[in-house]
mmCIF file of C-alpha atoms in Angstrom:
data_model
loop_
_atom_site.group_PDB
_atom_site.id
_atom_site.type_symbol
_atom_site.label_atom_id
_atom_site.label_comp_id
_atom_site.label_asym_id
_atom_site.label_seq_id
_atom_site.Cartn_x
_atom_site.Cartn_y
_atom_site.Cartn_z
ATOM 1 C CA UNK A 1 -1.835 -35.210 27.892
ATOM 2 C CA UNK A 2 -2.557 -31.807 25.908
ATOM 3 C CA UNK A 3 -5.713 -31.400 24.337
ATOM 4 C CA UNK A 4 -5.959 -32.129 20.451
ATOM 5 C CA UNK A 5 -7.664 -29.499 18.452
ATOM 6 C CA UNK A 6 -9.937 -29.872 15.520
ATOM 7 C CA UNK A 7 -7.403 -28.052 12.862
ATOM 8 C CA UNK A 8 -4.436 -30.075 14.556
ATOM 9 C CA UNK A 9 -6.913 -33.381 13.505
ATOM 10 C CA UNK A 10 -7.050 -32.176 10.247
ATOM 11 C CA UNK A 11 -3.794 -31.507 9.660
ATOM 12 C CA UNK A 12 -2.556 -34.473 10.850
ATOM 13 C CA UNK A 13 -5.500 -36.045 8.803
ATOM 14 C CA UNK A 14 -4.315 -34.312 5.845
ATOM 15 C CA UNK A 15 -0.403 -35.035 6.052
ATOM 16 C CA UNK A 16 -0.930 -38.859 6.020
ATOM 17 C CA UNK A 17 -3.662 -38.803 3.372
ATOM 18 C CA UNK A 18 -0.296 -37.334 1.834
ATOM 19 C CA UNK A 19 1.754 -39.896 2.940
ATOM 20 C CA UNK A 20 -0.823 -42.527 1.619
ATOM 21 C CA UNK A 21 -0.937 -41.178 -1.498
ATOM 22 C CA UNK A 22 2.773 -40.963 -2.484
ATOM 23 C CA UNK A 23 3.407 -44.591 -1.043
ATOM 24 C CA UNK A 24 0.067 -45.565 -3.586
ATOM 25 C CA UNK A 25 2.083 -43.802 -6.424
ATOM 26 C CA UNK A 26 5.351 -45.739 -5.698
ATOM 27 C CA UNK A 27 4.034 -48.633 -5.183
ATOM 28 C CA UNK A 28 2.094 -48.193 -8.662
ATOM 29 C CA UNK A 29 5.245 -47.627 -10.084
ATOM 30 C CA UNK A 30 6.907 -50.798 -9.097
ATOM 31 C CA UNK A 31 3.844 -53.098 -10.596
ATOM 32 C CA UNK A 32 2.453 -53.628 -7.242
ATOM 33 C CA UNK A 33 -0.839 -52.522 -8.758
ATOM 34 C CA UNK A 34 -2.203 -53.198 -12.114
ATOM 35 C CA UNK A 35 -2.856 -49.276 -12.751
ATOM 36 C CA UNK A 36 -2.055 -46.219 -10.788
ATOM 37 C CA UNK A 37 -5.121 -44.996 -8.865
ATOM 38 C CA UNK A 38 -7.498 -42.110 -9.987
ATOM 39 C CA UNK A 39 -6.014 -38.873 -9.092
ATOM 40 C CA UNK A 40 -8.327 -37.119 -6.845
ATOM 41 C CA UNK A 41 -10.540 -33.884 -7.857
ATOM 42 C CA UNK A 42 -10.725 -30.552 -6.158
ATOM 43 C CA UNK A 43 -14.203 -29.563 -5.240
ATOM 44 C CA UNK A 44 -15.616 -27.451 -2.111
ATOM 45 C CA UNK A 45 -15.440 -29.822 0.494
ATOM 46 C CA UNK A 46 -11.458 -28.934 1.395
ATOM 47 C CA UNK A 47 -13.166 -26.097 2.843
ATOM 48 C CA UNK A 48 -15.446 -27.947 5.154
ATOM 49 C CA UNK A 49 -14.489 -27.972 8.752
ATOM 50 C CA UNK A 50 -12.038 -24.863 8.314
ATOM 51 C CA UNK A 51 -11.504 -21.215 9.119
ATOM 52 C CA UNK A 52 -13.286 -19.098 6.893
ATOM 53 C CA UNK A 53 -10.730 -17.369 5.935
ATOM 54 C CA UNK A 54 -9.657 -20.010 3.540
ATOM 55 C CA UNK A 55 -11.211 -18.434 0.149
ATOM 56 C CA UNK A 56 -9.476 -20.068 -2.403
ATOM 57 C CA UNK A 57 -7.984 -23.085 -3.393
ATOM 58 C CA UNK A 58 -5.531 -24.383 -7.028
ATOM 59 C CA UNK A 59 -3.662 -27.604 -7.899
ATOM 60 C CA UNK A 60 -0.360 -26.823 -8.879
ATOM 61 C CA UNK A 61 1.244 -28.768 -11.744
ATOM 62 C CA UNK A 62 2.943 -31.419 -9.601
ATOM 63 C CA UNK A 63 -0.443 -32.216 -7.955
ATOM 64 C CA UNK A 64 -0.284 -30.706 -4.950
ATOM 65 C CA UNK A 65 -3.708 -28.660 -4.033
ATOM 66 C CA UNK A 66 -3.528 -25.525 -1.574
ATOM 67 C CA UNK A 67 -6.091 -22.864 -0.246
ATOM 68 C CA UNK A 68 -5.637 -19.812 0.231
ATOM 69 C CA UNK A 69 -6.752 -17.059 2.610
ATOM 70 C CA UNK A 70 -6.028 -13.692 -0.662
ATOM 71 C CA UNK A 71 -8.676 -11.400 -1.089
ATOM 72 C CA UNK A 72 -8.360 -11.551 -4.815
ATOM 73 C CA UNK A 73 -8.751 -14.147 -7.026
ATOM 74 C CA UNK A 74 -4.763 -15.608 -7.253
ATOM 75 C CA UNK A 75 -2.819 -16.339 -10.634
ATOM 76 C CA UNK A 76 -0.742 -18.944 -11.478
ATOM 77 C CA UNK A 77 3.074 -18.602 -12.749
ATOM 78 C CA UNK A 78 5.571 -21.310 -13.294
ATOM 79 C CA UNK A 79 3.748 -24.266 -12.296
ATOM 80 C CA UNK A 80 2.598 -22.793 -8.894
ATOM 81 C CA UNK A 81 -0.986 -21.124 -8.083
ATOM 82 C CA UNK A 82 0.228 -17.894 -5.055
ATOM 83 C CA UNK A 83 3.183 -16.876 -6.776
ATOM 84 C CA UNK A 84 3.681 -13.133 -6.638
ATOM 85 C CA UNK A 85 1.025 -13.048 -3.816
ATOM 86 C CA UNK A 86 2.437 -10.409 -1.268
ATOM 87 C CA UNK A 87 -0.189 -8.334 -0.207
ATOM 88 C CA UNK A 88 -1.884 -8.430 1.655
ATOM 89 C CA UNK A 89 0.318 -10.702 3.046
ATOM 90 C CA UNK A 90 -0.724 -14.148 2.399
ATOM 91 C CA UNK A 91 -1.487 -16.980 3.884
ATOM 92 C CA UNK A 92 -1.994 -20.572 2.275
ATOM 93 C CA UNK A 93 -2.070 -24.270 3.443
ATOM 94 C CA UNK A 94 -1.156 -27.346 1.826
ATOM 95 C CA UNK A 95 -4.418 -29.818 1.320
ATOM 96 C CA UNK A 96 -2.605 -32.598 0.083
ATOM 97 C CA UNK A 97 -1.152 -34.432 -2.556
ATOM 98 C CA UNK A 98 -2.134 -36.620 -5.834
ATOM 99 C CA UNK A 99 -5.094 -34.184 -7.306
ATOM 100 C CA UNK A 100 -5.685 -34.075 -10.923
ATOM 101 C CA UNK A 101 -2.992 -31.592 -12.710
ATOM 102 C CA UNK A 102 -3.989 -32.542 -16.470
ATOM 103 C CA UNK A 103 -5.691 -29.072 -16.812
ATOM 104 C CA UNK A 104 -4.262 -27.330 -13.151
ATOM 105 C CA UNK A 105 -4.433 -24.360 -14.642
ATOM 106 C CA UNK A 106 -8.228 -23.838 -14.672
ATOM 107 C CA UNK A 107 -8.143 -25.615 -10.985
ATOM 108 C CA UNK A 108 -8.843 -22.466 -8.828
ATOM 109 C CA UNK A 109 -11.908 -23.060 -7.201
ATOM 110 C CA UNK A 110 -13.504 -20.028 -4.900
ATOM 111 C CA UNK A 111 -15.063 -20.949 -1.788
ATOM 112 C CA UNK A 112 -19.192 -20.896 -2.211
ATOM 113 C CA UNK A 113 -20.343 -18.597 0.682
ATOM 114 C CA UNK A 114 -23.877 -19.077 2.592
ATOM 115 C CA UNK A 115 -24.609 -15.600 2.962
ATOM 116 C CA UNK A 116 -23.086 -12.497 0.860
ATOM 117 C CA UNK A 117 -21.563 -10.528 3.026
ATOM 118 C CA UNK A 118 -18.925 -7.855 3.868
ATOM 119 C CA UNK A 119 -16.109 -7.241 0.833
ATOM 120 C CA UNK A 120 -18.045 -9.839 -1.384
ATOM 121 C CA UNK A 121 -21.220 -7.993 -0.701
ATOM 122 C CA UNK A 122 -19.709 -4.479 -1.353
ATOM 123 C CA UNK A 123 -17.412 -6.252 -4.897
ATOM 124 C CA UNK A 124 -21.392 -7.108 -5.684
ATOM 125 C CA UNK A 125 -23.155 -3.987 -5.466
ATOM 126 C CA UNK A 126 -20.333 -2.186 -7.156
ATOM 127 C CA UNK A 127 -20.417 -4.993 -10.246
ATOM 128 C CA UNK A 128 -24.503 -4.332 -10.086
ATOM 129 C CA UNK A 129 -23.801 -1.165 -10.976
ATOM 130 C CA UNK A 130 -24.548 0.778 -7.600
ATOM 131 C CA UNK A 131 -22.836 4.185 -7.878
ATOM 132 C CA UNK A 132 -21.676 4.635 -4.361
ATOM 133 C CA UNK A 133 -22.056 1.813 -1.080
ATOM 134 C CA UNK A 134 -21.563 3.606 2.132
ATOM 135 C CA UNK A 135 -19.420 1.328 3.942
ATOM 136 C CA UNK A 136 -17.072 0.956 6.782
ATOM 137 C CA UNK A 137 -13.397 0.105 5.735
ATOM 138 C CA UNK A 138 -9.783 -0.891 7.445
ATOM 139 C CA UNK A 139 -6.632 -2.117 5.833
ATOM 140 C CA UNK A 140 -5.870 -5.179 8.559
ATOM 141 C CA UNK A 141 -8.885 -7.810 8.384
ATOM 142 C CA UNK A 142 -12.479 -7.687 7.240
ATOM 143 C CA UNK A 143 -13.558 -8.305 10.958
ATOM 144 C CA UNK A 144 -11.876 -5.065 11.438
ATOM 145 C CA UNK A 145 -14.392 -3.321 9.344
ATOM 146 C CA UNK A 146 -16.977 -3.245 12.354
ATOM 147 C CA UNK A 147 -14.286 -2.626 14.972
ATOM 148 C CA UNK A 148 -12.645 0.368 14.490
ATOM 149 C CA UNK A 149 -13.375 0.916 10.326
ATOM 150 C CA UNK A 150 -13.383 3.967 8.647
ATOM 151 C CA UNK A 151 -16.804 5.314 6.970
ATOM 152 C CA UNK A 152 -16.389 5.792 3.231
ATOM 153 C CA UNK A 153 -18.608 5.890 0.054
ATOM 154 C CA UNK A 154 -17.053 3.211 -2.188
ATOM 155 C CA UNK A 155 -17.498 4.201 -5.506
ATOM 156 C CA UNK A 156 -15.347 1.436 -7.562
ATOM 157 C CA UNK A 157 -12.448 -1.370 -7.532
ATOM 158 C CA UNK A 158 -9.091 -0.865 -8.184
ATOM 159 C CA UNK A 159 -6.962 -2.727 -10.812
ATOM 160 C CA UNK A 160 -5.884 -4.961 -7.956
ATOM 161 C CA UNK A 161 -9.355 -5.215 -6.550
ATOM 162 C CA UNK A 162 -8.750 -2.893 -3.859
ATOM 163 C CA UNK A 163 -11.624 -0.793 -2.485
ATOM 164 C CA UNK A 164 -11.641 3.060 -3.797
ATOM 165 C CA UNK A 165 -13.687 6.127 -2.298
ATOM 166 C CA UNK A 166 -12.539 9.898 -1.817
ATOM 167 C CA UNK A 167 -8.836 9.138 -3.180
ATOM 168 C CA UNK A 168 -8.165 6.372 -0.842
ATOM 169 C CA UNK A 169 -8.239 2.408 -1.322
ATOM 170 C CA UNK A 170 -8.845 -0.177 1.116
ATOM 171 C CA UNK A 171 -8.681 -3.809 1.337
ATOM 172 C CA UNK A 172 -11.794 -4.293 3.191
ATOM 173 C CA UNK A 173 -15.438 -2.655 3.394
ATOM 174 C CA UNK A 174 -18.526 -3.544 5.047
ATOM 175 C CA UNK A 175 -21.722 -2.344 3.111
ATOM 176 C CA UNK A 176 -23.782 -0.117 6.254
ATOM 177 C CA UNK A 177 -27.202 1.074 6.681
ATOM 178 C CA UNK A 178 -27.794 4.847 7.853
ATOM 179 C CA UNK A 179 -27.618 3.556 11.206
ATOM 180 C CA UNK A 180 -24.294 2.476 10.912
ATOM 181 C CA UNK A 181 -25.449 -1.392 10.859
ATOM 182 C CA UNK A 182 -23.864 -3.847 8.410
ATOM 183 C CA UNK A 183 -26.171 -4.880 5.526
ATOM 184 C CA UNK A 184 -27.334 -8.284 4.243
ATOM 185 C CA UNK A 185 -27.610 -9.274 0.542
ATOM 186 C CA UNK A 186 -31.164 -9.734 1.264
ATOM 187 C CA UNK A 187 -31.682 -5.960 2.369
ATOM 188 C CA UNK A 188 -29.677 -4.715 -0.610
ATOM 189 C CA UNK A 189 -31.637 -6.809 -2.829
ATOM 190 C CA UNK A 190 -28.956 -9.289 -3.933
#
């Protein structure tokens, strides 16, 4: 017997909550229950117990709530949160089924982070109004940054919230001291 891991548990968890919920709504349907149930809200606990990546997640209009690993805060088109979401190239999981669509396009919830750090950090300075953030950069992941990133003085966002410094843009950046160390919000003063 192969061992069972703890995002395999959840998604089997979460594909029968699924399951639950649609035979809830057709059994409403037939009079097997005097009303439907309450549809179910999206709040930050369908980020507990996951990757970090997960940043965002939406209910679409037909009820169906994903997350979403963009950089950038998603739009919604059509009925559908991710739409037109190619790059960087995105990722996004299905939570489950039967949330609250009266108003889903207001529904995108970020996920609250502990400690400001990396991209967030840097987006924070910037919005502060901090001229230039020495940083370390990279194009494929934010742990990247502190592998084999790039130094670069950030000196603004793009239009589609990319990093800009010295005529180049990034997707990721990692504030640094003059050392080279990444920086806390606490030791930037945020």
């Amino acid at each position: 017997m192969s061992k069972v891991t703890k995002k395999q548990l959840q998604r089997a968890i979460q594909r029968q909550e699924s399951r639950i919920d649609r035979l809830v709504r057709l059994l409403a349907k037939k009079g097997y229950y005097d009303k439907e149930p309450e549809p179910k809200q999206l709040d930050q606990s369908v980020f507990d117990g996951v990757d970090e990546k997960w940043r965002f997640a939406a209910v679409d209009a037909d009820g169906k709530a994903h997350r979403c690993n963009l950089h950038v805060k998603p739009h919604h088109e059509r009925g559908e949160f991710w739409r037109g979401c190619t790059f960087p190239p995105l990722e996004f999981e299905l939570i489950g089924e039967g949330y609250d669509a009266t108003n889903w396009q207001n529904s995108l919830i970020e996920r609250e982070s502990k400690e400001l750090t990396g991209s967030d950090l840097c987006r924070k300075m910037l919005e502060r109004g901090d001229k230039y953030v020495m940083c370390l950069v990279s194009d494929s992941s934010q742990e990247d940054t502190l592998l084999d990133g790039y130094s670069a003085a950030i000196s603004s966002m793009t239009y589609n919230e990319c990093f800009y410094g010295y005529d180049f843009t990034w997707l990721y950046a990692t504030p640094i001291n003059n050392q080279g160390e990444p920086l806390t919000a606490s030791e930037v003063g945020l």
